[in-house]
Coordinates of C-alpha atoms in Angstrom, one line a residue:
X12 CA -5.0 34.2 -9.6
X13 CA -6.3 32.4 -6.3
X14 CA -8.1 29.2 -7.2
X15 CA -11.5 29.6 -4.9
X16 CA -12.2 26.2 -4.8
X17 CA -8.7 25.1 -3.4
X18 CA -9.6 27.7 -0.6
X19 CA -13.3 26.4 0.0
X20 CA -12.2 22.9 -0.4
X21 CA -8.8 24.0 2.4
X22 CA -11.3 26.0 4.7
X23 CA -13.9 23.5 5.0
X24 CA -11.5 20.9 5.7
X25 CA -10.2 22.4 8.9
X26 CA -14.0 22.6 10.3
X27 CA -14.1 18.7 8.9
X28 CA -16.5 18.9 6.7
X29 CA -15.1 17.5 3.5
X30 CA -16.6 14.3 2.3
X31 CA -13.6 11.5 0.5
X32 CA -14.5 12.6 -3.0
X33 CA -13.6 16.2 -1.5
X34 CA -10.6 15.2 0.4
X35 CA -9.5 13.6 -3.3
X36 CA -10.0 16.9 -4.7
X37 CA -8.3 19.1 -1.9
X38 CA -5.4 16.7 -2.4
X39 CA -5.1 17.3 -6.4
X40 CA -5.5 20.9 -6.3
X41 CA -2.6 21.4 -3.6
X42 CA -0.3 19.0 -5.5
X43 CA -0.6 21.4 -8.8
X44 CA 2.0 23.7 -9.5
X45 CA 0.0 26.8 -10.4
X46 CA -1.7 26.6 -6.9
X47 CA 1.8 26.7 -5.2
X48 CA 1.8 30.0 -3.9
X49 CA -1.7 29.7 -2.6
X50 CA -1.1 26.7 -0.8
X51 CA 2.1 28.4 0.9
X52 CA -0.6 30.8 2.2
X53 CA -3.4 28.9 3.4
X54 CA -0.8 26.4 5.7
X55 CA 0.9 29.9 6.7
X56 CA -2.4 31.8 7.8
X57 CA -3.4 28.0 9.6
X58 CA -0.6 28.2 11.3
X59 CA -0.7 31.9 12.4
X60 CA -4.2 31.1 13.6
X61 CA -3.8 27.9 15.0
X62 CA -5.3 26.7 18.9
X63 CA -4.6 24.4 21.2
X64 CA -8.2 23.4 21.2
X65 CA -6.9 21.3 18.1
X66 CA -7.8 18.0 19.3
X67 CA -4.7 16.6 17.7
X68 CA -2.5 18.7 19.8
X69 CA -4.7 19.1 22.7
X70 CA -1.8 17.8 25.1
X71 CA 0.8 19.9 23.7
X72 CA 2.0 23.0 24.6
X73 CA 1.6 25.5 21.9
X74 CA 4.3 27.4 22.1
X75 CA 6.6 24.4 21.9
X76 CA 4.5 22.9 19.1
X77 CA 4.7 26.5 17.3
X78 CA 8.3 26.4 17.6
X79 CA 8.6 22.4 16.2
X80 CA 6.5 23.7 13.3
X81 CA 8.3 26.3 12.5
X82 CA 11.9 25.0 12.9
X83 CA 9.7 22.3 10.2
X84 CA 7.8 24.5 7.2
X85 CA 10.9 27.1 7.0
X86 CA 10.7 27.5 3.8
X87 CA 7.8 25.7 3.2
X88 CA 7.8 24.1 -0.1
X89 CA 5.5 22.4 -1.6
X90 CA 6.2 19.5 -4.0
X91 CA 4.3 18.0 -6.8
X92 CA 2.6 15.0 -5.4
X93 CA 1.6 13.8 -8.9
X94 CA 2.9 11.3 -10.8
X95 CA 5.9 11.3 -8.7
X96 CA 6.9 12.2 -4.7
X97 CA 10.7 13.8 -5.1
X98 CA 12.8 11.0 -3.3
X99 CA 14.9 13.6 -1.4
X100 CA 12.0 14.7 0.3
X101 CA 8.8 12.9 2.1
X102 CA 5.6 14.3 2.0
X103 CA 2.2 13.2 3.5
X104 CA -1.3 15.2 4.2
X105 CA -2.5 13.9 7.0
X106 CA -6.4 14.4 7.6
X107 CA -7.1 13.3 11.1
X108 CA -9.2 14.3 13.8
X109 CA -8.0 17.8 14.1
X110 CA -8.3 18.7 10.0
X111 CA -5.0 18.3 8.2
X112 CA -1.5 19.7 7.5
X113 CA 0.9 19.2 4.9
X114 CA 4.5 17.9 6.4
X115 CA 7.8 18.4 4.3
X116 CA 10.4 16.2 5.7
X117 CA 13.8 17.8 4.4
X118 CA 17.3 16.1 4.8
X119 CA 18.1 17.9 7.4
X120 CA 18.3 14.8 10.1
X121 CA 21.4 14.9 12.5
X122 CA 23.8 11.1 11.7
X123 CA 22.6 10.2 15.1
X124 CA 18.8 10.6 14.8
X125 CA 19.1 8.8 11.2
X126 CA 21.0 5.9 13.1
X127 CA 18.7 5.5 15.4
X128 CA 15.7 5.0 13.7
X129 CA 17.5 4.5 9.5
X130 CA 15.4 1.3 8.6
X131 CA 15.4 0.9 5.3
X132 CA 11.8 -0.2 2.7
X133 CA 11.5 -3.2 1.2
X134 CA 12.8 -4.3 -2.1
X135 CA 12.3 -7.1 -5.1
X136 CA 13.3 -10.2 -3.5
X137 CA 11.1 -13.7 -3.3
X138 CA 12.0 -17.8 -3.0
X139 CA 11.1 -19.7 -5.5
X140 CA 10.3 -23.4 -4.6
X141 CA 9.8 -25.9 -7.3
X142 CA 7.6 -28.5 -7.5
X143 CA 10.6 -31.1 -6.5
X144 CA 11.0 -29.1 -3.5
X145 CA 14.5 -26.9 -5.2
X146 CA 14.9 -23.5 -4.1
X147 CA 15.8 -20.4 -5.5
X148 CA 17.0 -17.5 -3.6
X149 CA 15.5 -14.9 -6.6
X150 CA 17.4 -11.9 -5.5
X151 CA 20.6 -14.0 -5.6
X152 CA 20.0 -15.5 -9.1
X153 CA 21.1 -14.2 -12.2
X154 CA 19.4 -12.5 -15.4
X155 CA 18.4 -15.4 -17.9
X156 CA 17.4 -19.1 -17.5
X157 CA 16.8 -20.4 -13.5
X158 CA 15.0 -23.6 -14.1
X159 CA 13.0 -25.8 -16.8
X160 CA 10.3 -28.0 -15.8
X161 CA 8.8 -30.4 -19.3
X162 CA 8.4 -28.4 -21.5
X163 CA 8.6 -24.7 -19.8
X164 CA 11.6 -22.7 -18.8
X165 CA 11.6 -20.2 -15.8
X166 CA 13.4 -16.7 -16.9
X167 CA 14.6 -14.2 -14.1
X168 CA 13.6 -11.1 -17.0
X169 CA 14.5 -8.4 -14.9
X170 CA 15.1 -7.1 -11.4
X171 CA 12.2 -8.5 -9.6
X172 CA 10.4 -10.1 -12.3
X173 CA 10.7 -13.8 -13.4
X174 CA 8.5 -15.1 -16.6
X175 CA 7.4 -18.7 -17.6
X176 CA 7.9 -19.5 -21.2
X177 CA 6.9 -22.6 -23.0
X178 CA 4.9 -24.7 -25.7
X179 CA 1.4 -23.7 -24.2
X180 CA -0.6 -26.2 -22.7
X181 CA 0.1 -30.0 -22.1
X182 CA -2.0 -32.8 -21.3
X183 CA 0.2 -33.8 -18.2
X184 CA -0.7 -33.9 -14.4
X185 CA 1.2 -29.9 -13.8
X186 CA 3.7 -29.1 -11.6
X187 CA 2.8 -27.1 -8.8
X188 CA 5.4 -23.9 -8.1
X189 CA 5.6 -21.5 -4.6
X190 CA 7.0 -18.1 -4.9
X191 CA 6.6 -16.1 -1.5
X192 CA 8.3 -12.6 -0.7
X193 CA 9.3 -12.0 2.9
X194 CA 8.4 -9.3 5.1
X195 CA 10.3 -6.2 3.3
X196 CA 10.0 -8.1 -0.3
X197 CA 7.7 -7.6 -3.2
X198 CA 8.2 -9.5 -6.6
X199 CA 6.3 -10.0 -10.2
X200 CA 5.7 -13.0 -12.2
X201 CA 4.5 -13.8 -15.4
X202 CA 2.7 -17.1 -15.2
X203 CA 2.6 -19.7 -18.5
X204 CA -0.6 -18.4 -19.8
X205 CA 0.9 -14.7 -20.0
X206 CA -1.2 -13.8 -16.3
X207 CA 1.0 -11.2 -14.7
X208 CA 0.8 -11.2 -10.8
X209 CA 2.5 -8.3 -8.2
X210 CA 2.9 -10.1 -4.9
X211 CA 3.0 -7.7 -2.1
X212 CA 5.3 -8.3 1.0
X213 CA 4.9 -11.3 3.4
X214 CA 2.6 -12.8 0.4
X215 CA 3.0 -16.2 -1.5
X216 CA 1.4 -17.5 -4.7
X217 CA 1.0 -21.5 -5.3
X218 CA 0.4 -22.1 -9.2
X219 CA 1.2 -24.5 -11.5
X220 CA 4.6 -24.2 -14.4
X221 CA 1.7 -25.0 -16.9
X222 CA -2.2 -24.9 -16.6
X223 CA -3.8 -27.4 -18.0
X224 CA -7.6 -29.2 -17.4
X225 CA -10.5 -26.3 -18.2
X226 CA -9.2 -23.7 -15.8
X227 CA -6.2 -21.7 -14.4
X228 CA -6.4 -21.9 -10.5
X229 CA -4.1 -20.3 -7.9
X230 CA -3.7 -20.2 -4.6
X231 CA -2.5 -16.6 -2.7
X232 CA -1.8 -15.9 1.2
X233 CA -0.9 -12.2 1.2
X234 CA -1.3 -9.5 -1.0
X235 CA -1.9 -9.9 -4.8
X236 CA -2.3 -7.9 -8.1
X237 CA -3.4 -9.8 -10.7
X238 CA -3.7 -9.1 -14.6
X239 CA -5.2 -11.7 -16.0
X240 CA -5.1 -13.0 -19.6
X241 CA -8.5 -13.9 -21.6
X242 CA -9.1 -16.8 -22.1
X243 CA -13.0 -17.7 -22.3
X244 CA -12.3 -21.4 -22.6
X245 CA -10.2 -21.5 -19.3
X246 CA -11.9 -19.2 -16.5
X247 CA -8.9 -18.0 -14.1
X248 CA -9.5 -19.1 -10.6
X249 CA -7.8 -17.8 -7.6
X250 CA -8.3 -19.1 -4.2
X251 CA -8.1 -17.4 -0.7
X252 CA -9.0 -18.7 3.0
X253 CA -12.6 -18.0 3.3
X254 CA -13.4 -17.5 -0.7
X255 CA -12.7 -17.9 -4.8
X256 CA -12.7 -15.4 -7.5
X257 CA -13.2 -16.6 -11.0
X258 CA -12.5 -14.5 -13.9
X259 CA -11.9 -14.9 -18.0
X260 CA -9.2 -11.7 -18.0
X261 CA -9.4 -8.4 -15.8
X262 CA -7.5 -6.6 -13.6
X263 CA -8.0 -6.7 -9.6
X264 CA -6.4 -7.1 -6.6
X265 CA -6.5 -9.5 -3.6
X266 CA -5.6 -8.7 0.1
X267 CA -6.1 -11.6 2.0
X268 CA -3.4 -11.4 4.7
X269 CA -4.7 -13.4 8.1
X270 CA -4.2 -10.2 10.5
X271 CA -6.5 -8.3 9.0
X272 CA -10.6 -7.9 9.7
X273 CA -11.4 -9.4 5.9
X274 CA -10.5 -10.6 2.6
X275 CA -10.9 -7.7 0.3
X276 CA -11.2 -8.1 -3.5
X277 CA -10.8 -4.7 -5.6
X278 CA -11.7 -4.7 -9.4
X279 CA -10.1 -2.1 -11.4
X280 CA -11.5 -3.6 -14.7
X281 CA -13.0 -6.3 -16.3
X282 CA -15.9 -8.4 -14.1
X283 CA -14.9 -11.0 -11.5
X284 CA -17.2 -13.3 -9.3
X285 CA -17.0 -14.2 -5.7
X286 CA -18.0 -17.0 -4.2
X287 CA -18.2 -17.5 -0.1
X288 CA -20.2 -20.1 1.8
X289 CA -21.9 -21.2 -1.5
X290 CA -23.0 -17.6 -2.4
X291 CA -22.0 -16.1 -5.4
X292 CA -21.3 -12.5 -5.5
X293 CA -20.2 -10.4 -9.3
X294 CA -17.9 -7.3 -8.7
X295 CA -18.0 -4.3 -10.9
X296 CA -14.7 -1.9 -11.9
X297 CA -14.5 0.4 -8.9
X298 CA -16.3 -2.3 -6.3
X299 CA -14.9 -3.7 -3.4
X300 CA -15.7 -7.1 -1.7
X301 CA -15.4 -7.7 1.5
X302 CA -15.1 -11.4 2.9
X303 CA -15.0 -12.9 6.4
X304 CA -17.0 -15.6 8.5
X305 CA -19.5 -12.8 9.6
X306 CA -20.3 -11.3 6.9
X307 CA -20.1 -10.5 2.4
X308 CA -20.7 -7.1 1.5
X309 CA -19.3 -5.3 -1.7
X310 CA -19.0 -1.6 -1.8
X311 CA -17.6 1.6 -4.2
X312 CA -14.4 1.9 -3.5
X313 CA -11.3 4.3 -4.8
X314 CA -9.1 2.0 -6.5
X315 CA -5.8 4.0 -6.4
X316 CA -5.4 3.2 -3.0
X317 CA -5.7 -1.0 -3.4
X318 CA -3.3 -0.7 -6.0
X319 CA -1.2 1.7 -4.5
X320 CA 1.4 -0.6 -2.8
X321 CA 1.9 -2.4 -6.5
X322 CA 2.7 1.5 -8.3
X323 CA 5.3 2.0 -5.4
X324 CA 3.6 3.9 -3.1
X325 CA 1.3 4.4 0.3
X326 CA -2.1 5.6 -0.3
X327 CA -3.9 6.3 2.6
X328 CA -8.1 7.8 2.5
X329 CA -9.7 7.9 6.0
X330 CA -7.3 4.9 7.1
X331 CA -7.0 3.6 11.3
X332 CA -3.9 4.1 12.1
X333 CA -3.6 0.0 13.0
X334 CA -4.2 -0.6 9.4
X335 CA -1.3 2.0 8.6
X336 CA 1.1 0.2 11.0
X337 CA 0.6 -3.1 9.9
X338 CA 1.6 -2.3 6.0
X339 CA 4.4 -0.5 7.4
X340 CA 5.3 -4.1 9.5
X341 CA 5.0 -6.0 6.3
X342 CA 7.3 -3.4 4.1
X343 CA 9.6 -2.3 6.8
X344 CA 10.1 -5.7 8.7
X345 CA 9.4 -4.0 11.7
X346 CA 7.4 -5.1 15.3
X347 CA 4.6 -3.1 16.3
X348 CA 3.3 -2.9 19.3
X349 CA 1.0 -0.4 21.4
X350 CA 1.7 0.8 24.9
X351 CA -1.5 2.0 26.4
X352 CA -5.2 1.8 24.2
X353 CA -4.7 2.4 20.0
X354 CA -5.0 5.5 18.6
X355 CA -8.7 6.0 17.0
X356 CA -7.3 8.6 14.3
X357 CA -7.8 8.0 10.9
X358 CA -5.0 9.7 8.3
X359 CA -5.4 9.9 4.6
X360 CA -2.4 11.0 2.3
X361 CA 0.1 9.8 -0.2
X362 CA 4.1 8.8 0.3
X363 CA 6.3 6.7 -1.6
X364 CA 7.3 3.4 -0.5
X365 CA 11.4 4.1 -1.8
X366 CA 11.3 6.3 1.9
X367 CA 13.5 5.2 5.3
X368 CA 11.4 4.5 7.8
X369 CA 12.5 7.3 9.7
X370 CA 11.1 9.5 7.1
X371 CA 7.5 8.0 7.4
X372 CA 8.0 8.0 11.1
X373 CA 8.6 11.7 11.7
X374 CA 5.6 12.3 9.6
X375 CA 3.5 10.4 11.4
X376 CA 4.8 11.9 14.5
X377 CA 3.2 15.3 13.2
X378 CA -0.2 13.7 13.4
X379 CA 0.5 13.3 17.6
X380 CA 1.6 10.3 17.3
X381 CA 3.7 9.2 19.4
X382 CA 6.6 6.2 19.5
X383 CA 10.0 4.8 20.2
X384 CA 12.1 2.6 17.9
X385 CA 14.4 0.1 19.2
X386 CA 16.1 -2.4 16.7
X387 CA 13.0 -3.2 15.0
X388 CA 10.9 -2.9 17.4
X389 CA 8.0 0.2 17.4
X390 CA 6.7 0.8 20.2
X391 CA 3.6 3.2 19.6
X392 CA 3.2 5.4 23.3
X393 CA -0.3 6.5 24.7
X394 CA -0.8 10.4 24.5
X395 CA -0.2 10.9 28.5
X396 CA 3.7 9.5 28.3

C-alpha cells in the first residue's frame, strides 16, 4: 500500500518546500523497507520527467545527463539507511538547490578510475605525549599497560581506546598529558575520573593523569565528544579559544577547530554553562551555542548531526558545501582548494565515514559538482570549466 505522506513529503520536496523537520522525515520514510517499492517509483517518474530548467543541471546537457543517470540507477536499489549504510555500497540524498535525488554508488568502478582517486578514511590512531615530554605512537603500541605515572597506569583497552586507571585522587601538583589525532585519525580515552572523550581528526586534548584541586579542567583544539562523569563536588571544566564550559556529568560535544566561523557547543543531555567575555550562557539538551569574537547565540539544534562523526558517519542537514569539504580535509587528509568563486549549494544526507574517498566524491559529483584529484590535492572547478 502507497505511503501518502512519503509522496507528499517526496513531491513537495522537488518544488523546495520542505522545512528540516520535513526533510528529517522524507529521509526516514525512504530509508524503510516497506516504502522500497514506492521509493523506486517516485525517483523513476522524477527522472522520466525531469528538465533542464533544474538549476543544478542547468549547464548540462540533458540527454548526456539522462544517459549518466541511467548508466547510474540501473537497477535502482534502495538500501536501508538506518542503523547501518551497507559498506559495499555508498549512499547519500542530496537536497540542494535543485530538490534532491538519491545516489547508489555500486562497485562497479574501472582499477584505473579507483587508482586515481582510491584515498582511503581515516582510522584510530593518536600520539600520546606525557607529561616528561615521552611519546607514544598509539597505533603502534600494544594491547595492555603503555605507561604509569604515581599512582595511575595508562591502558591501551582496545583498538583506538586507551583508559587511565588508578587510586582516585591525590593531593599532588598533576601531571599534565596531550593526546592529539592527525588529520585522518580519531581516538577515545577514558580519563582518571571515568570521563570518556571521542576526539575527532586533527583534534588534541591536554588533561591531567589525575584531577585533583575542586575541579576537572581540560583543554581541546579540534573536535570533542565528551561524556562526562558526576561529580557535584568537582565541576568538569573544558576550555576552548574564545570560551569554557562547565558541567557536573552530561553528554555534549565541542567543535572548536580554528578554520571554522565559531565554536559550537552541542548538548545532547544533562545541562552545561558557557562562559564567553564574562557572560554566562546555560545550554539545554538539543541547544547549540555558538561562540566567536562577534557574537554568542544558542539555538535548537538536531543533535544527530554534531555527534555524527563520533557514531561513524557524515550527517549532513542544509550544510555549505565549504563546511562539507573541510570535514572531508580533516578525515581524508586531503587539500582543498577552489578554482573560480565556491559553490553556494547546501546538501543534507547521510554516508558512512568507513567509505574511499572516491566513493564520497562521485556522489558529490551528482549534486554538479565538479573537481579534479591529484595526489591529495582537490581541486573543486567552477561550473563554466
Amino acid at each position: 500500500m502507497a505511503n501518502a505522506r512519503l509522496k507528499d513529503l517526496f513531491d513537495r520536496s522537488v518544488a523546495k518546500k520542505l522545512s528540516a523537520a520535513e526533510k528529517e522525515e522524507l529521509l526516514e520514510l525512504m530509508g524503510a523497507e516497506e516504502n522500497e517499492e514506492q521509493v523506486k517509483a517516485l525517483f523513476q517518474y522524477s527522472w522520466n520527467n525531469f528538465t533542464p530548467a533544474n538549476p543544478v543541471f542547468r549547464k548540462a546537457k540533458s540527454e548526456e545527463l539522462l544517459h549518466r543517470l541511467e548508466q547510474r540507477i540501473k537497477p535502482v536499489k534502495i538500501i536501508r539507511l538506518w542503523p547501518k549504510i551497507v559498506a559495499a555500497a555508498s549512499i547519500l540524498v542530496l537536497f540542494s538547490a535543485g530538490g534532491y535525488f538519491i545516489y547508489h554508488k555500486s562497485t562497479s568502478v574501472t582499477n584505473s578510475e579507483a587508482a586515481a582517486v582510491n584515498i582511503g578514511p581515516g582510522k584510530n590512531k593518536a600520539i600520546l605525549i606525557l607529561a616528561n615530554g615521552r611519546q607514544i605512537i598509539l597505533s603502534a603500541a600494544g594491547s595492555g599497560n603503555i605507561a604509569r605515572q604515581g599512582n595511575m597506569t595508562i591502558s591501551k583497552v582496545a583498538a583506538g581506546a586507551i583508559a587511565y586507571n588508578g587510586a582516585g585522587a591525590g593531593k599532588d601538583t598533576p601531571a599534565y598529558n596531550t593526546i592529539v589525532t592527525p588529520r585522518g585519525g580519531q581516538y577515545r580515552l577514558t580519563l582518571a575520573d571515568g570521563t570518556m572523550v571521542w576526539l575527532n581528526a586533527l583534534s588534541s586534548l591536554k588533561y591531567p593523569a589525575n584531577f585533583t584541586g575542586r575541579d576537572r579542567t581540560v583543554e581541546l583544539s579540534g573536535e570533542g565528544y565528551f561524556e562526562v562523569a558526576h561529580n557535584k563536588a568537582m565541576p568538569f571544566r573544558v576550555k576552548t579559544p574564545g570560551q569554557i564550559v562547565e558541567v557536573l556529568g552530561t553528554h555534549f560535544d565541542i567543535n572548536a577547530y580554528q578554520n571554522e566561523s565559531a565554536t559550537k557547543t552541542t548538548l545532547l543531555a544533562g545541562s552545561v554553562k558557557i562562559t564567553h567575555d564574562q557572560t554566562e550562557k546555560l545550554l539545554a539538551p538539543g541547544e547549540q551555542a555558538s561562540v566567536n569574537a562577534r557574537s554568542f547565540d544558542i539555538v535548537k539544534k538536531n543533535t544527530e548531526e554534531a555527534v555524527a562523526w563520533k557514531n561513524g558517519y557524515f550527517r549532513f542537514i542544509d550544510t555549505p558545501l565549504p563546511i562539507i569539504l573541510r570535514q572531508f580535509e580533516r578525515w581524508y587528509n586531503i587539500t582543498v582548494v577552489y578554482d573560480g568563486p565556491v559553490s553556494d549549494q547546501y546538501f543534507s544526507g547521510k554516508i558512512t565515514r568507513s567509505a574511499d574517498l572516491s566513493r564520497v566524491l562521485k556522489i558529490l559529483e551528482q549534486g554538479g559538482i565538479r573537481y579534479e584529484l591529484k595526489d591529495r590535492q582537490l581541486t573543486i572547478l567552477s561550473a563554466d570549466k
